[in-house]
Short mmCIF file of C-alpha atoms and ligand atoms in Angstrom, two decimals:
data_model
loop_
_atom_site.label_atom_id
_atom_site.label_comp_id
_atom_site.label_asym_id
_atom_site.label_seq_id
_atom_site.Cartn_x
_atom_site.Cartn_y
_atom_site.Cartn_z
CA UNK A 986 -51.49 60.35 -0.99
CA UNK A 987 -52.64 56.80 -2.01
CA UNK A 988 -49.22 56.15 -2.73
CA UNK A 989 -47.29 57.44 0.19
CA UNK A 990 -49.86 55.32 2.37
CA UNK A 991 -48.98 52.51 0.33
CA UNK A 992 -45.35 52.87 0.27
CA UNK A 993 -45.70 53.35 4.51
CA UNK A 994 -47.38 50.14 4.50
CA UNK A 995 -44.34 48.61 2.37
CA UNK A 996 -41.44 49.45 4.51
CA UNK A 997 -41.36 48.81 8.44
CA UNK A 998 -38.38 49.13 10.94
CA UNK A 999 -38.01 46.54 13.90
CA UNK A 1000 -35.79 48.21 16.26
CA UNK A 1001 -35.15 49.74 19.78
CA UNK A 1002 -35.19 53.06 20.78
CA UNK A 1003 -31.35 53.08 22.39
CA UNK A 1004 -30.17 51.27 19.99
CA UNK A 1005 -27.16 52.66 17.51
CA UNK A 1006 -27.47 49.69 15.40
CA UNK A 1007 -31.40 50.96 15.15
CA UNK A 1008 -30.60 54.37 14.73
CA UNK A 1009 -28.57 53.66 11.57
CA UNK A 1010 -31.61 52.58 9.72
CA UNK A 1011 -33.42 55.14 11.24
CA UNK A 1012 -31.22 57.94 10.05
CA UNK A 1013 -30.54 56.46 6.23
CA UNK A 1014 -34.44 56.33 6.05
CA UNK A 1015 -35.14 59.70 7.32
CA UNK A 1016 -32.60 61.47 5.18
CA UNK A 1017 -33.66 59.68 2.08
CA UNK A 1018 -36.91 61.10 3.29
CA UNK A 1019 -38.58 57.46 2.98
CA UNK A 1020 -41.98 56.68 4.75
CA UNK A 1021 -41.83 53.84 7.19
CA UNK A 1022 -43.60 52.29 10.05
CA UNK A 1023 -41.44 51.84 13.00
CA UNK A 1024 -42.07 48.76 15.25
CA UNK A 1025 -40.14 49.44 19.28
CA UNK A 1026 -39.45 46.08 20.20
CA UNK A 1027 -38.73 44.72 24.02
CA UNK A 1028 -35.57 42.91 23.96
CA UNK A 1029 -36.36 40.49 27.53
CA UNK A 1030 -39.65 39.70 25.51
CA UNK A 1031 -39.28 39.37 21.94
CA UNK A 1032 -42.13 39.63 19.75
CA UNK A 1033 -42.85 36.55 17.62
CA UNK A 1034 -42.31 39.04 14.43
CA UNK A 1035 -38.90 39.50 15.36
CA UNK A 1036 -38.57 36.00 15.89
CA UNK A 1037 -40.38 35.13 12.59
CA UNK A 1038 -37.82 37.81 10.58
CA UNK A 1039 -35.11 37.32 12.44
CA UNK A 1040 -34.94 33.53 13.51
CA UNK A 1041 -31.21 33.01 13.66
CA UNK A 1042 -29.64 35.71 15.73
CA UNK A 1043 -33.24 37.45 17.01
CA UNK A 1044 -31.76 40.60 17.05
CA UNK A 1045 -32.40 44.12 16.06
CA UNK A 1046 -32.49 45.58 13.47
CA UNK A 1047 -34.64 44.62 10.80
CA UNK A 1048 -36.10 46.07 7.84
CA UNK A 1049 -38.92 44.46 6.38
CA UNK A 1050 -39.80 45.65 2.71
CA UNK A 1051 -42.68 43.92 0.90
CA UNK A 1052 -42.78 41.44 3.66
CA UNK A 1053 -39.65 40.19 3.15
CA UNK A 1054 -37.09 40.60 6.22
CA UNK A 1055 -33.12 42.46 5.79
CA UNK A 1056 -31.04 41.67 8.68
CA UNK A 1057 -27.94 43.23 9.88
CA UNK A 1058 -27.05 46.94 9.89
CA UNK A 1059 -24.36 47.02 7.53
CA UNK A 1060 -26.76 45.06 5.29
CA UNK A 1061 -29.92 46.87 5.63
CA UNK A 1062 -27.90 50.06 5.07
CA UNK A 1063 -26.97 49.00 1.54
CA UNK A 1064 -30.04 47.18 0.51
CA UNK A 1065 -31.62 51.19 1.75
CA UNK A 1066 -29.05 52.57 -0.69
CA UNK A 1067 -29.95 50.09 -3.74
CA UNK A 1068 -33.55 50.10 -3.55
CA UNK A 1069 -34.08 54.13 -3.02
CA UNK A 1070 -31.00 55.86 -5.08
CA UNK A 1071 -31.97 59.34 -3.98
CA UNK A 1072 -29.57 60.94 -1.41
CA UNK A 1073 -26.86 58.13 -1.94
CA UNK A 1074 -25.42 57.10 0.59
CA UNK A 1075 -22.36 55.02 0.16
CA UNK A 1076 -19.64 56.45 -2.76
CA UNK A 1077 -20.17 56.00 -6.09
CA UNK A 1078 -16.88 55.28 -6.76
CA UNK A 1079 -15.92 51.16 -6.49
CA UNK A 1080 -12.63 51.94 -4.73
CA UNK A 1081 -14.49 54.66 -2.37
CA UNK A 1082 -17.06 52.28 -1.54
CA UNK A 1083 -14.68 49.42 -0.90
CA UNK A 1084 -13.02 51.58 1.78
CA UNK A 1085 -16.37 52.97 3.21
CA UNK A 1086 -17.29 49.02 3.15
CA UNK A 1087 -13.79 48.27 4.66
CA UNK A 1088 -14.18 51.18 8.04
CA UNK A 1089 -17.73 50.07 8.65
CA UNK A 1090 -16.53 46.95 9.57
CA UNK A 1091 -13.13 47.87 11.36
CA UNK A 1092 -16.15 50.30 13.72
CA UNK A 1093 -18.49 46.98 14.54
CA UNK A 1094 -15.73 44.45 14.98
CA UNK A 1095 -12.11 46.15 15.95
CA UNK A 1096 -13.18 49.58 17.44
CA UNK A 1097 -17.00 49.11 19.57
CA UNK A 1098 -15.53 45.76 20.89
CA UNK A 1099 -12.47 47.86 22.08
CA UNK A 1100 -14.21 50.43 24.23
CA UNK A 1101 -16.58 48.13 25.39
CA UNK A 1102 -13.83 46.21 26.92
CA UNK A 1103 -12.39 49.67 27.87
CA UNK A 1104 -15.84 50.96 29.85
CA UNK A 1105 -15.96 47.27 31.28
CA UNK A 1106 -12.33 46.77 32.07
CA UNK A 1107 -11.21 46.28 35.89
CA UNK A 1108 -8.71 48.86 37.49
CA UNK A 1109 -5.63 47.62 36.67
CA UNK A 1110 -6.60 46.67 33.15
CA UNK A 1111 -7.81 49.85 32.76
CA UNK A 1112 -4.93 51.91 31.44
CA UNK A 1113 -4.11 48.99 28.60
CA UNK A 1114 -7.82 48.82 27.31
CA UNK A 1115 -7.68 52.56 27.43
CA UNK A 1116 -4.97 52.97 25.02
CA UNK A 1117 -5.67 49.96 22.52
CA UNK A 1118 -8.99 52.05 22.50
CA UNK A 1119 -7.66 55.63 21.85
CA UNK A 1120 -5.37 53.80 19.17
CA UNK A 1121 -7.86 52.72 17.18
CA UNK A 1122 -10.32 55.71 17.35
CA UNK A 1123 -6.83 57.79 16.05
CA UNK A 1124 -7.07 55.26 13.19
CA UNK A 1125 -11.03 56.25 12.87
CA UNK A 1126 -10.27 59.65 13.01
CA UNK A 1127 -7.18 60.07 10.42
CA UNK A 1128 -9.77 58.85 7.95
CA UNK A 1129 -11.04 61.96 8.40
CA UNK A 1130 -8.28 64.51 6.66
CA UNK A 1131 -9.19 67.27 6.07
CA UNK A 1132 -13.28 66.10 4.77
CA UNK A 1133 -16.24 67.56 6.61
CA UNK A 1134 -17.66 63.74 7.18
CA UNK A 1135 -16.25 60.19 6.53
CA UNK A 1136 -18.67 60.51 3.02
CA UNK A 1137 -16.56 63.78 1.74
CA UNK A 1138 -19.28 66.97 1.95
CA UNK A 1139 -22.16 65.73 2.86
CA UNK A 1140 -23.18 63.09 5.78
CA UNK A 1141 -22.92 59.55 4.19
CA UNK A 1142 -23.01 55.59 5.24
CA UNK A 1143 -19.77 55.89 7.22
CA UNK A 1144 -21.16 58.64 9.28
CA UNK A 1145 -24.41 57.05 10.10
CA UNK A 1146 -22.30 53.88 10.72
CA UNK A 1147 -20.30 55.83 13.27
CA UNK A 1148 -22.90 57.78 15.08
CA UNK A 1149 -22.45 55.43 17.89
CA UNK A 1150 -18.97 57.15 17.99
CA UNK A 1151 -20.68 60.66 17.66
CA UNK A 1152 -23.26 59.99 20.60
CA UNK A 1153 -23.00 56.70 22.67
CA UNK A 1154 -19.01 56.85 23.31
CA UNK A 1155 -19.77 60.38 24.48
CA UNK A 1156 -22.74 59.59 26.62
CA UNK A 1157 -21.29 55.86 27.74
CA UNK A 1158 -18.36 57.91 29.14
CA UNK A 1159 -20.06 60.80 30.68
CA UNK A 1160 -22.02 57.71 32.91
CA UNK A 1161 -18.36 55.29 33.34
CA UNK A 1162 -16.48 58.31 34.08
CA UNK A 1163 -13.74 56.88 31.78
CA UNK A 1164 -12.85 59.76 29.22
CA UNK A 1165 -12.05 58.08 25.90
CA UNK A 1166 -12.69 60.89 23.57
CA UNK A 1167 -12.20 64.45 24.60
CA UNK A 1168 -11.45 68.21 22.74
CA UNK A 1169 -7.84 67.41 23.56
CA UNK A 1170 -7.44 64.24 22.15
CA UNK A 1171 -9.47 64.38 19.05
CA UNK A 1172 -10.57 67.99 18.41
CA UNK A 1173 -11.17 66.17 14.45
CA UNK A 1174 -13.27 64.03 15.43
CA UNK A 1175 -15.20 66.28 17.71
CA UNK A 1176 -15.57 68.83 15.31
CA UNK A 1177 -17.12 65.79 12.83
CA UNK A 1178 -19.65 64.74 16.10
CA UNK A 1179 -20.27 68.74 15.94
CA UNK A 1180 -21.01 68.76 12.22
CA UNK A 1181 -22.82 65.89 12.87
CA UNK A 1182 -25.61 66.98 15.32
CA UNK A 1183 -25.65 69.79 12.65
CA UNK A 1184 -27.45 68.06 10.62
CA UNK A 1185 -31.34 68.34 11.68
CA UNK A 1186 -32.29 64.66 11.05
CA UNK A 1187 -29.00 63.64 12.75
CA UNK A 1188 -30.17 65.06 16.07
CA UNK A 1189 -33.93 64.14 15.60
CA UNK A 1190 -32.73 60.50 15.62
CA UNK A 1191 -30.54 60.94 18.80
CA UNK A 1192 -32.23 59.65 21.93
CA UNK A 1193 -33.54 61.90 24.58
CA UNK A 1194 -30.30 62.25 26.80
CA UNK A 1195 -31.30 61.58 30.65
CA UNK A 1196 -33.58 58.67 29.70
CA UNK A 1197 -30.85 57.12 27.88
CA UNK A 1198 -28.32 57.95 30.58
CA UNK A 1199 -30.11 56.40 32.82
CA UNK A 1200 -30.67 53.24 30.61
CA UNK A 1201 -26.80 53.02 30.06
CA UNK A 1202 -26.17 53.15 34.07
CA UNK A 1203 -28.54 50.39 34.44
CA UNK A 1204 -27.03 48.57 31.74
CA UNK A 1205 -23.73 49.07 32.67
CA UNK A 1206 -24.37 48.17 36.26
CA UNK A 1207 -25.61 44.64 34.94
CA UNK A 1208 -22.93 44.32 32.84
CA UNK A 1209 -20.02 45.12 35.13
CA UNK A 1210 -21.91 43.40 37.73
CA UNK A 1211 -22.42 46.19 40.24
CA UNK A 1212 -26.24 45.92 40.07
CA UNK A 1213 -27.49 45.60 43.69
CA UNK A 1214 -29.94 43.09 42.46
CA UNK A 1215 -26.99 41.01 41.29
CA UNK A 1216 -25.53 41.14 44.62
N1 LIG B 303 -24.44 43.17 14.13
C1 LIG B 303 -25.79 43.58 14.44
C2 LIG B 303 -25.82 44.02 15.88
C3 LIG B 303 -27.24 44.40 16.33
C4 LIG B 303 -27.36 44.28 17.85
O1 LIG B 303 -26.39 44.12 18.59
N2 LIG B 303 -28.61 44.36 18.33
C5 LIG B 303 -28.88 44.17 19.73
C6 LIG B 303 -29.52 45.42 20.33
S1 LIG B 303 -28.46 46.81 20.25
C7 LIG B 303 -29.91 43.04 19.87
O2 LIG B 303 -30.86 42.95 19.14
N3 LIG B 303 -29.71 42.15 20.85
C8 LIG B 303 -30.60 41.06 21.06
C9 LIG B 303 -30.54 40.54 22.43
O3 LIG B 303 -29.95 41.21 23.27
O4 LIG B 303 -31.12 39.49 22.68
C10 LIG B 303 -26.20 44.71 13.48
O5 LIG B 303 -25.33 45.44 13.01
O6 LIG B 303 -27.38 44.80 13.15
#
């Protein structure tokens, strides 16, 4: 008991509650069943923590262990998986790994950007943004063969990389009412978001649904700039 207190003490999680960066670390810490404190952060008023841990880009998320501050999903995800080798995470094989490493980063900087600009994209851009966005989720998705998750049988650092795929495309769209990924179009993948909210911890971590589909409409109203206090 001592020692699960002072392990708690050891390990605490900056973050935000609708956040999928957040939810990554979130998920990797729950299912390698590691005890941590978590810290919900305001993002219009920064605490000086975050500041403190995170002075360059002040951004969520970050994992302090021992005091000393991991920034960066991608990052903190692999630090998680070095530290606590229980439940594994990434491959053990170097040329498996590579590619999980390789996918990770075609989500955060080739696909998210995509639909973003998709969701956000005016009427008659819509159609173009629409397809350069289905294109690349295909790509996503052929990674998946014929493999329960991106990790082979069991749910690994790709698929906690993409669960903004499995739950924030789905919800982003529902709000938009632009429909990127559907049964149709990518019955894989929607059997892997299936799978994946099969997995108990999975859907513990996902954010209650009409608080967060209201938080996306606000969001997106900003963004777009249909927000009547913009106006
Ligand atoms: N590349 C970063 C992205 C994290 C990120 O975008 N965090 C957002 C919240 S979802 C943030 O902290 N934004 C700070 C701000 O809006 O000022 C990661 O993977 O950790």
């Amino acid at each position: 008991m001592g020692e699960e207190v002072e392990v708690k003490m050891k390990v605490k999680l900056f973050g935000v509650w609708s956040s999928p960066y957040s939810r990554r670390i979130k998920l990797a810490l729950k299912l390698k069943i590691i005890p941590f404190e978590y810290v919900e952060e305001e993002l219009s008023n920064k605490s000086c923590l975050l500041v403190k841990y995170n002075p360059v880009h002040k951004m969520i998320p970050v994992l302090v262990h021992n005091e000393k501050p991991i920034l960066e999903s991608l990052i903190i995800l692999e630090y998680i998986d070095a530290i606590w080798k229980d439940h594994p995470l990434l491959p053990q094989d170097p040329y498996e790994r590579a590619q999980a490493r390789f996918w990770a980063k075609f989500i955060d900087n080739e696909l998210l950007p995509s639909v973003w600009r998709t969701f956000l994209s005016k009427e008659e851009e819509k159609d173009k943004t629409k397809k350069e966005a289905s294109m690349l989720l295909k790509t996503l998705e052929s990674q998946l063969k014929d493999k329960c998750f991106f990790g082979g049988d069991k749910l690994g650092y790709l698929d906690i990389v993409a669960n903004v795929v499995a739950f924030w495309i789905e919800r982003v769209q529902e709000v938009v009412g632009i429909e990127l990924i559907s049964q149709e179009n990518f019955p894989i993948l929607c059997s892997w978001i299936e799978r994946f909210y099969d997995v108990s911890i999975a859907k513990e971590c996902l954010p209650p649904k009409h608080k967060h589909l209201v938080y996306i409409k606000a969001r997106y109203e900003v963004a777009h700039g249909t927000n009547k206090d913009n106006n």
